[in-house]
XYZ file of C-alpha atoms in Angstrom:
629
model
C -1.916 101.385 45.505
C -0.899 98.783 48.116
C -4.098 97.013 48.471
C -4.204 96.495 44.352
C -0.682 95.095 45.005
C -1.392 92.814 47.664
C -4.642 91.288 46.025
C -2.432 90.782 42.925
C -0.097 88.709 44.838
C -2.916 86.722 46.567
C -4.473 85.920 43.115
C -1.108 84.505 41.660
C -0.953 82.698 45.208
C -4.084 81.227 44.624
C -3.478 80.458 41.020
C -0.038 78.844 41.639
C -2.013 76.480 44.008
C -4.249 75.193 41.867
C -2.325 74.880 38.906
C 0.208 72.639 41.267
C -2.611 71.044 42.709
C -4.214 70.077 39.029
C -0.374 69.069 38.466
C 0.027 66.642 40.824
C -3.145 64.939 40.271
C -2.395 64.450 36.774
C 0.658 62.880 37.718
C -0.917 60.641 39.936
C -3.233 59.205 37.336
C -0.146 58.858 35.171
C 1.563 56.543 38.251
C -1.721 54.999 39.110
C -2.113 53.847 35.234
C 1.237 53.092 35.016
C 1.227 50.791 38.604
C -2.292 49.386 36.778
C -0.365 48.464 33.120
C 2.783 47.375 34.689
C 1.883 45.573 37.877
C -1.954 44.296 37.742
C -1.991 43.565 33.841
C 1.818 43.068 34.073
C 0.967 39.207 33.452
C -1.802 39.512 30.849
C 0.159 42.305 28.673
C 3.249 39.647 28.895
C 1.924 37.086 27.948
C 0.427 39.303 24.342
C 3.746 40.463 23.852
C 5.010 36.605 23.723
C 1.975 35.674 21.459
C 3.046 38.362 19.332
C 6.431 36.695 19.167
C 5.566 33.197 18.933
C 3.465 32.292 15.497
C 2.287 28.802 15.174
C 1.475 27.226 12.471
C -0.012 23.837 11.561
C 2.143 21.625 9.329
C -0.698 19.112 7.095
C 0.158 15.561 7.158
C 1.178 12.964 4.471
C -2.039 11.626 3.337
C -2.156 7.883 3.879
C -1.682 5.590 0.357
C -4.496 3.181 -1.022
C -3.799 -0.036 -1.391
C -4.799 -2.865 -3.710
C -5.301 -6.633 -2.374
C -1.590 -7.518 -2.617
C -0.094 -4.457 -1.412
C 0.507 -2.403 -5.036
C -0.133 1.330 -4.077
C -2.447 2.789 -6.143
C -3.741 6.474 -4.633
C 0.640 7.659 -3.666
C 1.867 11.157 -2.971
C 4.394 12.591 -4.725
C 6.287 15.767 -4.656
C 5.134 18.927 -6.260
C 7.147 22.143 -7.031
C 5.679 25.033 -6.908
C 7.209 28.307 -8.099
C 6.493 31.295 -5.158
C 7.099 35.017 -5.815
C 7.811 37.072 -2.696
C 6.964 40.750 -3.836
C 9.804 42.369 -1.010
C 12.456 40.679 -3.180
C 10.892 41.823 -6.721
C 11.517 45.440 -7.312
C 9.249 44.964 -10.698
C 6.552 42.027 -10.114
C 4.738 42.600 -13.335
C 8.568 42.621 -14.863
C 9.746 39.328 -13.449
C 6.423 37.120 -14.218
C 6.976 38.383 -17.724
C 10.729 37.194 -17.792
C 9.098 33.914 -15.860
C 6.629 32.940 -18.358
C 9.156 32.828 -20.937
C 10.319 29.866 -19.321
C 7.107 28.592 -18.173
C 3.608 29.242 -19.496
C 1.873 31.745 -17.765
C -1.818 32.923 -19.333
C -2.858 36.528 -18.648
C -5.148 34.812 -16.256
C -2.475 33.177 -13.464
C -0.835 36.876 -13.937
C -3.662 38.680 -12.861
C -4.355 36.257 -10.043
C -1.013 36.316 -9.009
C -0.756 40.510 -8.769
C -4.148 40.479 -6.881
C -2.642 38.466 -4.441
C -0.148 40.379 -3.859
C -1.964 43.414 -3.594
C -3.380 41.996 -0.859
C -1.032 40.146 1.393
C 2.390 41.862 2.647
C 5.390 41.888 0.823
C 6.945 39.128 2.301
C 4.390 36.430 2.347
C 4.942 34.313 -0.908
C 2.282 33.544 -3.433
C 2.060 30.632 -5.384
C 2.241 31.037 -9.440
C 2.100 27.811 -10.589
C 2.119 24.236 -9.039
C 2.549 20.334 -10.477
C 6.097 21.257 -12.502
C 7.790 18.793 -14.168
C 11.467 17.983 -13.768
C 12.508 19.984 -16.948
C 10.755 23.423 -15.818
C 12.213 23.100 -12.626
C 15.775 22.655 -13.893
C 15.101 25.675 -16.089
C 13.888 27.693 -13.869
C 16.863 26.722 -11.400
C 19.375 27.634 -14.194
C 17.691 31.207 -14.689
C 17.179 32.075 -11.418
C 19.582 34.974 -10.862
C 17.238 36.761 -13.094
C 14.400 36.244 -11.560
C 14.429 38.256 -8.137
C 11.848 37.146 -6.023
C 11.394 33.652 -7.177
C 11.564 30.164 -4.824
C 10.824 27.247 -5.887
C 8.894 24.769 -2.954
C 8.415 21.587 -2.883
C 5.187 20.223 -1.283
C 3.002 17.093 -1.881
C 0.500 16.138 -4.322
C -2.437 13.138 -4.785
C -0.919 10.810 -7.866
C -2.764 7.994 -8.861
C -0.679 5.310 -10.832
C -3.334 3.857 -13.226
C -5.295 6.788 -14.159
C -8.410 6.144 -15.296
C -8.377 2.388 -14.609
C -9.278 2.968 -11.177
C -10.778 6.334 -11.136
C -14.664 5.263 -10.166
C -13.286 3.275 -7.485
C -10.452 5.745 -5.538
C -12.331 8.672 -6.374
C -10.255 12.007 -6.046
C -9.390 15.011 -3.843
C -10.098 18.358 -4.160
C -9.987 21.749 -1.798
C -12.335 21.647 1.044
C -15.917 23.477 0.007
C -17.709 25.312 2.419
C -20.097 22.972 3.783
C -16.661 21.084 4.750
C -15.386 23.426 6.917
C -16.058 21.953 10.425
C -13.922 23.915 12.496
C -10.638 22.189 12.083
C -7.981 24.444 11.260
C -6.202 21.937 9.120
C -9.104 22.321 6.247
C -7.954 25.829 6.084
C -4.597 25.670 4.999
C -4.021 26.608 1.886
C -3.272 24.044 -0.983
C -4.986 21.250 1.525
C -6.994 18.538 -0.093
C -10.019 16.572 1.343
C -11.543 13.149 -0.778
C -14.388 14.323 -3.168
C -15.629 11.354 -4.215
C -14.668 7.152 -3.720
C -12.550 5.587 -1.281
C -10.911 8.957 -1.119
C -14.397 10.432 0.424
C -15.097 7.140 2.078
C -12.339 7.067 3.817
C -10.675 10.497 3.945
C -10.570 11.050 8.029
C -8.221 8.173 8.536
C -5.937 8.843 5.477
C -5.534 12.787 6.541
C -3.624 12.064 9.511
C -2.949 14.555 12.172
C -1.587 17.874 11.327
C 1.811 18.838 13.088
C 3.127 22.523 14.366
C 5.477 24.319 13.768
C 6.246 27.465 16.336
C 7.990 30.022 15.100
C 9.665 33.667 16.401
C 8.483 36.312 14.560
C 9.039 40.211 14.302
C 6.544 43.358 14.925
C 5.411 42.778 11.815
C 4.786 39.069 11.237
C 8.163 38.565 9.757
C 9.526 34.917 10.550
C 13.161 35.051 12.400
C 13.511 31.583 13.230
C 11.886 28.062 14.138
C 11.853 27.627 17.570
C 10.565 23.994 17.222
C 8.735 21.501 15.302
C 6.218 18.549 15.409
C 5.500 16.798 11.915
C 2.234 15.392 12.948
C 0.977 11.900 12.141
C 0.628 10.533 8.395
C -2.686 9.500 7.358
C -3.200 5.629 7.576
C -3.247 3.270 4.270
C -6.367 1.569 3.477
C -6.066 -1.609 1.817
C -9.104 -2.746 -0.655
C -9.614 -6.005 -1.986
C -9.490 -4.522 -5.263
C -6.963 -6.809 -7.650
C -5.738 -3.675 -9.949
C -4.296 -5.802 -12.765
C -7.821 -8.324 -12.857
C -9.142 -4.201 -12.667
C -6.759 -3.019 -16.050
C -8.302 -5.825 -17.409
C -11.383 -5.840 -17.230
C -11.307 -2.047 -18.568
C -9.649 -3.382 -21.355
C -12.312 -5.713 -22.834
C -14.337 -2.838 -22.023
C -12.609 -0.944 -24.421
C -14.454 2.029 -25.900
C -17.484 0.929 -24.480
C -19.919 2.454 -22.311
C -20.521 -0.253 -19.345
C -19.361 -1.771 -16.368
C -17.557 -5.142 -15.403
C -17.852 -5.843 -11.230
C -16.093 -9.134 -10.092
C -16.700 -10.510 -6.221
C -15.376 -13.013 -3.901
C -18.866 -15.282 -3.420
C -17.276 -16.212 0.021
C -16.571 -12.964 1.715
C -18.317 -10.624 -0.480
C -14.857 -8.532 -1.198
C -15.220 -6.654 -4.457
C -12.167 -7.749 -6.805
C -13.142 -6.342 -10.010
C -15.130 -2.733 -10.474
C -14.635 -1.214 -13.577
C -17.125 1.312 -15.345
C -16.128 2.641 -18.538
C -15.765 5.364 -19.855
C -13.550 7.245 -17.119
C -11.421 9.786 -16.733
C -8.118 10.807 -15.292
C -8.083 11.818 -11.342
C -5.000 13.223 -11.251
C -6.467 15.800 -13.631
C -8.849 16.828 -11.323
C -6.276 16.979 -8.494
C -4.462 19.582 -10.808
C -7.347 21.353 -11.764
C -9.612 20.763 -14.889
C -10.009 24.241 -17.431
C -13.287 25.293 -18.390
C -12.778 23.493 -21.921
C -11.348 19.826 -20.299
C -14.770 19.896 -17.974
C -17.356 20.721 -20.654
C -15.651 17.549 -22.609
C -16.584 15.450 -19.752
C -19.555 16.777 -17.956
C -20.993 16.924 -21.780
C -20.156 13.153 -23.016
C -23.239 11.155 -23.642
C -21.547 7.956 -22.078
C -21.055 9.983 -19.098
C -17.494 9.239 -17.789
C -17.664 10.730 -14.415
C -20.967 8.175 -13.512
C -19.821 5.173 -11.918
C -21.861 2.868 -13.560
C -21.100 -0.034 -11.356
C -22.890 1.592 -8.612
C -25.281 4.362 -9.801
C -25.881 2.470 -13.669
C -29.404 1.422 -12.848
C -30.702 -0.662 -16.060
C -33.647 -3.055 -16.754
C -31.766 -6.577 -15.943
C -34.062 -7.989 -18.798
C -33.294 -12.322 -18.374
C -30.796 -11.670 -16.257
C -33.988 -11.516 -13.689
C -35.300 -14.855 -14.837
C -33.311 -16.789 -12.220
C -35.532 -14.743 -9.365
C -38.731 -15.372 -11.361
C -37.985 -19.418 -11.264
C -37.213 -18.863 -7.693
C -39.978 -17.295 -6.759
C -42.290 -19.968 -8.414
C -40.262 -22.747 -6.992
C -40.537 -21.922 -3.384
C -44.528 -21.028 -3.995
C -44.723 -24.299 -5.234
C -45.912 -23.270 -8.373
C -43.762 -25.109 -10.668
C -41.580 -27.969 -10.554
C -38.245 -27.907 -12.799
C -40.102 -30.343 -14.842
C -43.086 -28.338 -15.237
C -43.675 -27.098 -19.077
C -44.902 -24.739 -21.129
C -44.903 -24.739 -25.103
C -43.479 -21.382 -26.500
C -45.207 -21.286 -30.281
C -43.042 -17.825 -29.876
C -45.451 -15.386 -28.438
C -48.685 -15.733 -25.764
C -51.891 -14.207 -25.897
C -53.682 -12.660 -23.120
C -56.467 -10.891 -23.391
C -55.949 -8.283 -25.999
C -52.352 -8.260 -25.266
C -49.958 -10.327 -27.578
C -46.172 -10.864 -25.899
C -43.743 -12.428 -27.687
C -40.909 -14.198 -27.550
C -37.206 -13.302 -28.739
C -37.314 -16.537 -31.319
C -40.051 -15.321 -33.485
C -40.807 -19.197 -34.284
C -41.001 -20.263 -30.836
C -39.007 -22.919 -28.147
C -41.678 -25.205 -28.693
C -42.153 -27.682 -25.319
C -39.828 -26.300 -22.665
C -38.764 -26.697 -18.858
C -36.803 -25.118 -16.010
C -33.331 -25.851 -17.787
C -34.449 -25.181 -21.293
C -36.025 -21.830 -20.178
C -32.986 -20.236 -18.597
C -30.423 -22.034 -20.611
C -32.313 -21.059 -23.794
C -33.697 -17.790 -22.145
C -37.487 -18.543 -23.482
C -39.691 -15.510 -22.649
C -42.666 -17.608 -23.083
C -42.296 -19.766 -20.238
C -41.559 -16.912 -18.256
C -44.340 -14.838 -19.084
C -46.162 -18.005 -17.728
C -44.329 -18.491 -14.535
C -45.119 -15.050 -13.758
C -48.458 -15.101 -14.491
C -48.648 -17.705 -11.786
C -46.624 -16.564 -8.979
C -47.387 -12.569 -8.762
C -45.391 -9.291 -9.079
C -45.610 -9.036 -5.245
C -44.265 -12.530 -4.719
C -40.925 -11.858 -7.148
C -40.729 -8.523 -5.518
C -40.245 -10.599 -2.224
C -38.066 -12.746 -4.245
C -36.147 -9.987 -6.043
C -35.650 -7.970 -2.523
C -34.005 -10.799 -0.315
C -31.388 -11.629 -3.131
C -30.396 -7.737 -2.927
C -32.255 -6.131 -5.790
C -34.696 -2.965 -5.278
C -32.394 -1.791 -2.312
C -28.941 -0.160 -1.241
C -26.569 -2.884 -0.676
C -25.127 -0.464 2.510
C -21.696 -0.227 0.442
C -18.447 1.240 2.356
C -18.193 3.654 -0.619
C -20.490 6.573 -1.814
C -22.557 7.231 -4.846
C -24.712 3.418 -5.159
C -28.109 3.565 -5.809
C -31.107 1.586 -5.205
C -32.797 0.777 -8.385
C -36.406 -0.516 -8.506
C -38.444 -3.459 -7.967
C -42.284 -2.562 -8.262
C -45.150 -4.073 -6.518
C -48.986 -3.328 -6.409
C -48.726 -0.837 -3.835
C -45.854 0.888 -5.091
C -47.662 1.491 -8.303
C -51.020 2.633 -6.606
C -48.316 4.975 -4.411
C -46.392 6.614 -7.023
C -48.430 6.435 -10.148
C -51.778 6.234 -8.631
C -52.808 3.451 -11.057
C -54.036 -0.303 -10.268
C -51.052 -2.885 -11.305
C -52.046 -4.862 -14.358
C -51.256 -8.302 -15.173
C -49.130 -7.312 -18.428
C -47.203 -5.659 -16.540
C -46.815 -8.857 -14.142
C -45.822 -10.745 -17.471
C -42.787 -7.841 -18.480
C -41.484 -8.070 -14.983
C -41.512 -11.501 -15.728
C -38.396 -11.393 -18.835
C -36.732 -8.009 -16.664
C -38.581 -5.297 -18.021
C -40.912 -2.599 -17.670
C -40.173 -0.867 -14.139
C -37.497 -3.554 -13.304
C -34.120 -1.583 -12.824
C -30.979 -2.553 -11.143
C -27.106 -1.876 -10.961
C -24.307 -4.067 -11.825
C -23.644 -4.277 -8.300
C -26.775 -5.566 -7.312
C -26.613 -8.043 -10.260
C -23.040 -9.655 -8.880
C -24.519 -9.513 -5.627
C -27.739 -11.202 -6.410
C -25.326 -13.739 -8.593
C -23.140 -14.677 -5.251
C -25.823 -14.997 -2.974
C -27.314 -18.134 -5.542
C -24.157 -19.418 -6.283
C -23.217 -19.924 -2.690
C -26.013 -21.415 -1.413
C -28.003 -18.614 -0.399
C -25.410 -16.735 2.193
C -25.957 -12.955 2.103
C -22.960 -11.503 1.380
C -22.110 -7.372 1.862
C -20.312 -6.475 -1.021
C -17.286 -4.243 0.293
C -14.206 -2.711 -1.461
C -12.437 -2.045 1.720
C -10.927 -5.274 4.308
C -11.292 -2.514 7.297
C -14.196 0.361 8.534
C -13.823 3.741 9.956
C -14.518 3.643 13.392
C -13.879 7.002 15.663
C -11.741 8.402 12.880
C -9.897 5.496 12.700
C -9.192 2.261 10.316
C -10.262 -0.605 12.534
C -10.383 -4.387 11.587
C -13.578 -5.402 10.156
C -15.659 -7.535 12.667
C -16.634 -11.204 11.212
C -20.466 -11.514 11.998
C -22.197 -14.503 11.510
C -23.599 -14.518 7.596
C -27.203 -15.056 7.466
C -28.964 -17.381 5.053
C -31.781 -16.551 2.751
C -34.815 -18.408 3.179
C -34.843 -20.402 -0.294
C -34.484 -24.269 -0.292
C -31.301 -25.294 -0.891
C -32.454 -27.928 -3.896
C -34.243 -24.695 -5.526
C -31.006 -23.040 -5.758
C -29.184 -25.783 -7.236
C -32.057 -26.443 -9.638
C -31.513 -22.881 -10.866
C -27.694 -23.007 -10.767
C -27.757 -26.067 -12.583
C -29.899 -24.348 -15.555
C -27.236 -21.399 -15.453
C -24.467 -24.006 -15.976
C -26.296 -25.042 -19.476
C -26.286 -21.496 -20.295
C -22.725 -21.903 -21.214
C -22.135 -25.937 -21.155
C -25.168 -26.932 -23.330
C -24.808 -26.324 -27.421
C -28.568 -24.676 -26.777
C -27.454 -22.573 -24.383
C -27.578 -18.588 -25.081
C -23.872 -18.223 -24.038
C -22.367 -21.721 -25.312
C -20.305 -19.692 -27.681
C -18.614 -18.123 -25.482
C -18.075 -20.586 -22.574
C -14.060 -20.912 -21.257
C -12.274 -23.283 -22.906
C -9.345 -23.252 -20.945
C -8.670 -27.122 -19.210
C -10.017 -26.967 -15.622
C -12.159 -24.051 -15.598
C -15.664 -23.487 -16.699
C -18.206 -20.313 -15.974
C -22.209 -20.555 -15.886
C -24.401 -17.957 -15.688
C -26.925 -16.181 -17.399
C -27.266 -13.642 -20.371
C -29.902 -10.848 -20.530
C -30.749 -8.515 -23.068
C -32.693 -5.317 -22.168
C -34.762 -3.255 -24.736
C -34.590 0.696 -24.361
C -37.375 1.185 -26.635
C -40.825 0.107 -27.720
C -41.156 -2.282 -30.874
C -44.290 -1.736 -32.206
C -46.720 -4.701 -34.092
C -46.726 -2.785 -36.921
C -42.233 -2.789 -37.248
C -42.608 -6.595 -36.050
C -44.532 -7.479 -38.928
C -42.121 -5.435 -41.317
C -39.045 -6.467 -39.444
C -37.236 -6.001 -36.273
C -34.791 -2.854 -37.270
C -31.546 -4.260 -36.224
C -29.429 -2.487 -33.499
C -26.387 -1.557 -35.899
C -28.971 0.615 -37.857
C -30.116 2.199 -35.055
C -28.990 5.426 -33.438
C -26.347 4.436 -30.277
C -29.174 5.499 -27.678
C -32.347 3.062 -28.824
C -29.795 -0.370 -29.004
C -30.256 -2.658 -26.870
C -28.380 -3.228 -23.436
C -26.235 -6.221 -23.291
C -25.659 -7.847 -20.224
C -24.525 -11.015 -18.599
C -24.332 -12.717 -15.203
C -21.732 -15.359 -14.050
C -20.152 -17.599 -11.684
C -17.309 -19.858 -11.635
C -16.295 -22.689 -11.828
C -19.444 -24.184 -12.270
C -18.304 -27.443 -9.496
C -17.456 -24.729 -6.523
C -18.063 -21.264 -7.188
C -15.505 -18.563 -5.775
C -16.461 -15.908 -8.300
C -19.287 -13.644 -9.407
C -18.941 -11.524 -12.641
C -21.772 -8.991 -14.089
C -21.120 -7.089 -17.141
C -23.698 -4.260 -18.636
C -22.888 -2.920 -21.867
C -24.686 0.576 -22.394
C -26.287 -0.287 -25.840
C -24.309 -2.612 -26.633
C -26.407 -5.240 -28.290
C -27.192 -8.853 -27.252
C -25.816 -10.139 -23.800
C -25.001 -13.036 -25.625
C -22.867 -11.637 -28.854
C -21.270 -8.780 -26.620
C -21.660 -9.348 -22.640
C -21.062 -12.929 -22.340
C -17.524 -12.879 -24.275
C -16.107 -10.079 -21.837
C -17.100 -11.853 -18.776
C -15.392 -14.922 -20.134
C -12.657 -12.806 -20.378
C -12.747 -11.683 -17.030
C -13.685 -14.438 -15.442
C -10.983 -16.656 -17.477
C -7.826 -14.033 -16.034
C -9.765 -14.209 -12.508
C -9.618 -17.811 -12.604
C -5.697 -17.507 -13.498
C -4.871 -15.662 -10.800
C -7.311 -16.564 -8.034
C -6.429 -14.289 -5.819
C -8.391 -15.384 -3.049
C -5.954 -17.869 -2.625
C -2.825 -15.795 -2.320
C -2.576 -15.171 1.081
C -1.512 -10.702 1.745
C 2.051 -10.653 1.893
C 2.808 -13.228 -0.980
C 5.223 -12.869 -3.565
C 3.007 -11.626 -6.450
C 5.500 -9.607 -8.375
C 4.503 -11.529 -11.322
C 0.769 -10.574 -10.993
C 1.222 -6.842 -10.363
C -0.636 -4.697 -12.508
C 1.730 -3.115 -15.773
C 3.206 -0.008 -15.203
C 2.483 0.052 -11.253
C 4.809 1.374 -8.948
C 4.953 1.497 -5.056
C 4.790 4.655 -3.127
């Protein structure tokens, strides 16, 4: 009995031990863990607990203005109201955006986006409903908010753009950054921040989005803001200033009118692009809203495609606009003199090809001035007979045709100036000396773009200088506007009397009774415009319609008339401007090209603003309706 008691005891002995023994190692761990947490990672857990306090967040900067040659804004910001619905304040969401859309429309759509939102973000993080509210809803929505629980209105910024459509081609707009944007800055990730799409707005868009600024704020355990703690607003975007004149710009795309074309005006000098309209266009600050499905299909599905910058991307055959490079060409081969001759009996045979002439009865006996002042094909299917493709190619590419101009804005393209080898390349046919004689009046694979054609117009009018047609008076250079270096212009290698033997012809285009474009020469006292008018076929007339008749362009369909265009300098004495118009289908560069650029050029001439110094008083030459920002 006493040795069953006495083991008992020693086994509860033993037990005790080792259940105290397992105790105090267990509390060991706990102090060891807790010395670890406390005093090792004492620093570490800190400084989580302190991020978890302190939120930052980036505040986007004012997006710089764009500026027109005497300082008019026309790309501004300008406040936006949103209205916000924070879900922790609406005891009935679906209940309030129905009370809210009788005082502003709200489609079935917005709602749905709007609950979805909120489904997924906590209760006290605001969605937007709508943004871009006018005065009126604003003050309505102010009056009725003590019925609407959960509604703020914000106020943020938004892209306007002044003129509209007048200068949409050229500023381009903005939109929200796409994927292939995202480069790691944080900034493109805020919501409702806008990046340039397209135009000086792409062009230029580093140095007009400024730096962002921060904001740090204390926040709860569960993301809750308490209070700003402090605040940096960041840097503003810069303003880029273009030598754009907007009111020579309104103008122009008003003798555009409902045309499909362009008008591009530039400073023979300096190469600064005054004028560059392309018509028809379209609103930006739509886009900056947001187009609907219905608004885009109107756009992207209109034949005279208003979202193509024809001024840049417009690539047409320059029909006798390209005469002046043909005479060139032959001049410096020493092919022709300006008195050489050729009689036009209004078409020329070669082989079993028959070519004719626009004047069905021919020019009869004609020169260097009566060919480009009277625009006879004739004599220029025989000039290029003589001098080559591959010689006017040479010709063609040194004035600035058949390549990118290296423009400070987007979207240009290069057009085409064929050769032998480029045929043999691409087509994998030998070049044939029809096709030398089509090149010859601007057509067959011939195409360039308004911008080329000004270009190609300044750099004869000026004595051969190349130019570099620019919009903007500074570059981007390490994120940054920077002062655009003057470089020494080179000269093309043409001899200076060939040049003014083929500026003098262009100056009887308008000055001489015979000339294509007499009619509509400027009539204003002390100033005067030559150039050169050009009309480019879009289809094939057959022998068998040219013995019936010509069908006119009016009885045509709007897609097989004729392209009118026009090329133009003045004044005639010193040159200061360049003008090219193209009018998609338009007609004859005479009848409908010429009279715009008179236009143009006549209002140019008025204001010459390559005289008015930045900084001058030009109140009276501001554009209608323009306001600064």
């Amino acid at each position: 009995m006493n040795n069953r008691v006495n083991n008992r005891q020693r086994q509860f002995t033993r037990r005790a031990a080792l259940l105290a023994g397992g105790q105090f190692t267990l509390l060991m761990a706990l102090v060891g863990r807790m010395y670890y947490l406390q005093v090792v990672e004492s620093e570490r857990y800190q400084m989580l607990a302190e991020e978890n306090r302190i939120n930052m967040r980036l505040l986007p900067p004012s997006r710089g203005r764009v500026i027109d040659r005497f300082g008019v804004p026309i790309a501004i910001n300008q406040q936006n109201y949103r209205v916000l619905l924070k879900a922790e304040n609406a005891p009935d969401v679906s209940a309030v955006l129905d009370r809210l859309s009788l005082i502003i429309p709200i489609s079935a759509d917005e709602k749905a986006r709007v609950l979805k939102e909120i489904r997924r973000r906590k209760k006290f993080v605001p969605v937007t409903v709508r943004e871009f509210l006018d005065w009126e809803d604003v003050a309505r929505l102010e009056v009725n908010t003590p019925d609407l629980p959960g509604i703020d209105i914000d106020v943020g910024e938004r892209r306007f753009y002044p003129n509209g459509a007048a200068g949409a081609h050229i500023l381009g707009y903005v939109g929200s950054p796409r994927p292939e944007d995202l480069s790691g800055d944080p900034l493109l990730e805020l919501p409702g921040f806008k990046v340039g799409r397209s135009g000086v707005e792409r062009a230029f868009d580093l140095p007009l989005r400024g730096r962002a600024g921060a904001s740090q704020l204390e926040v709860n355990s569960v993301g809750r803001v308490i209070r700003e703690l402090n605040r940096h607003d960041g840097d503003p975007g810069q303003d880029v200033v273009l030598t754009i004149d907007m009111a020579l710009q309104q103008e122009a795309m008003k003798q555009l009118g409902e045309e499909a074309g362009s008008v591009v005006v530039m400073d023979v000098e300096t190469g600064g692009i005054i004028v560059q309209a392309s018509t028809p266009s379209f609103d930006p600050n739509a886009f900056t809203e947001g187009l609907s499905t219905a608004q885009w299909r109107a756009v992207a599905d209109n034949e005279r495609a208003p979202l193509r910058n024809k001024a840049l991307a417009g690539e047409y055959a320059p029909g006798s606009t390209f005469k002046m490079i043909v005479a060139l060409a032959a001049l410096e081969a020493g092919l022709i003199t300006p008195q050489t001759n050729y009689f036009c009996p209004g078409f020329l045979e070669v082989g079993d090809g028959k070519f004719h002439c626009w004047r069905r009865h021919g020019h009869g006996h004609v020169n260097l001035d009566r060919g480009l002042s009277e625009s006879c094909d004739v004599y220029f299917y025989e000039v290029a007979r003589r001098v080559g493709i591959d010689n006017i190619a040479r010709m063609a590419n040194k004035f600035g045709l058949g390549t990118e101009l290296g423009l400070d804005t987007p979207g240009e393209r290069a057009g085409l100036i064929p050769t032998k080898a480029w045929k043999r390349a691409v087509i994998g046919q030998p070049w044939v000396l029809g096709e030398t004689l089509v090149a010859g009046i601007g057509q067959g694979f011939i195409t360039t773009t308004p911008m080329q054609l000004v270009t190609m117009t300044a750099r004869m009018v000026n004595g051969g200088k190349v130019v570099q047609p620019h919009l903007a008076r500074d570059v981007v250079a390490r994120d940054k506007l920077a002062a655009r270096v003057a470089v020494e212009t080179q000269t093309i290698d043409v001899k200076p009397q060939h040049l003014k033997s083929v500026t003098d012809a262009m100056a009887l285009v308008t000055e001489s009774p015979a000339g294509t474009a007499h009619a509509a020469r400027i009539m204003t006292p002390g100033m005067s415009m030559g150039g050169k008018t050009g009309t480019a076929q879009v289809r094939r007339i057959t022998q068998r319609e040219r013995d019936g008749g010509v069908i006119k362009n009016k009885d045509l369909p709007w897609r097989y008339r004729d392209h009118a265009l026009f090329v133009g300098y003045g004044p005639i004495d010193a040159p200061r401007y360049a003008i090219a118009v193209v009018v998609e289908h338009g007609g004859g560069g005479s009848a409908v090209a010429a009279p715009i650029a008179r236009d143009v050029m006549t209002e140019t001439l008025k204001r010459d603003p390559a005289r008015l110094a930045p900084g001058a008083n030009v109140a009276g030459l501001r554009a209608p309706g323009s306001q600064d920002g």
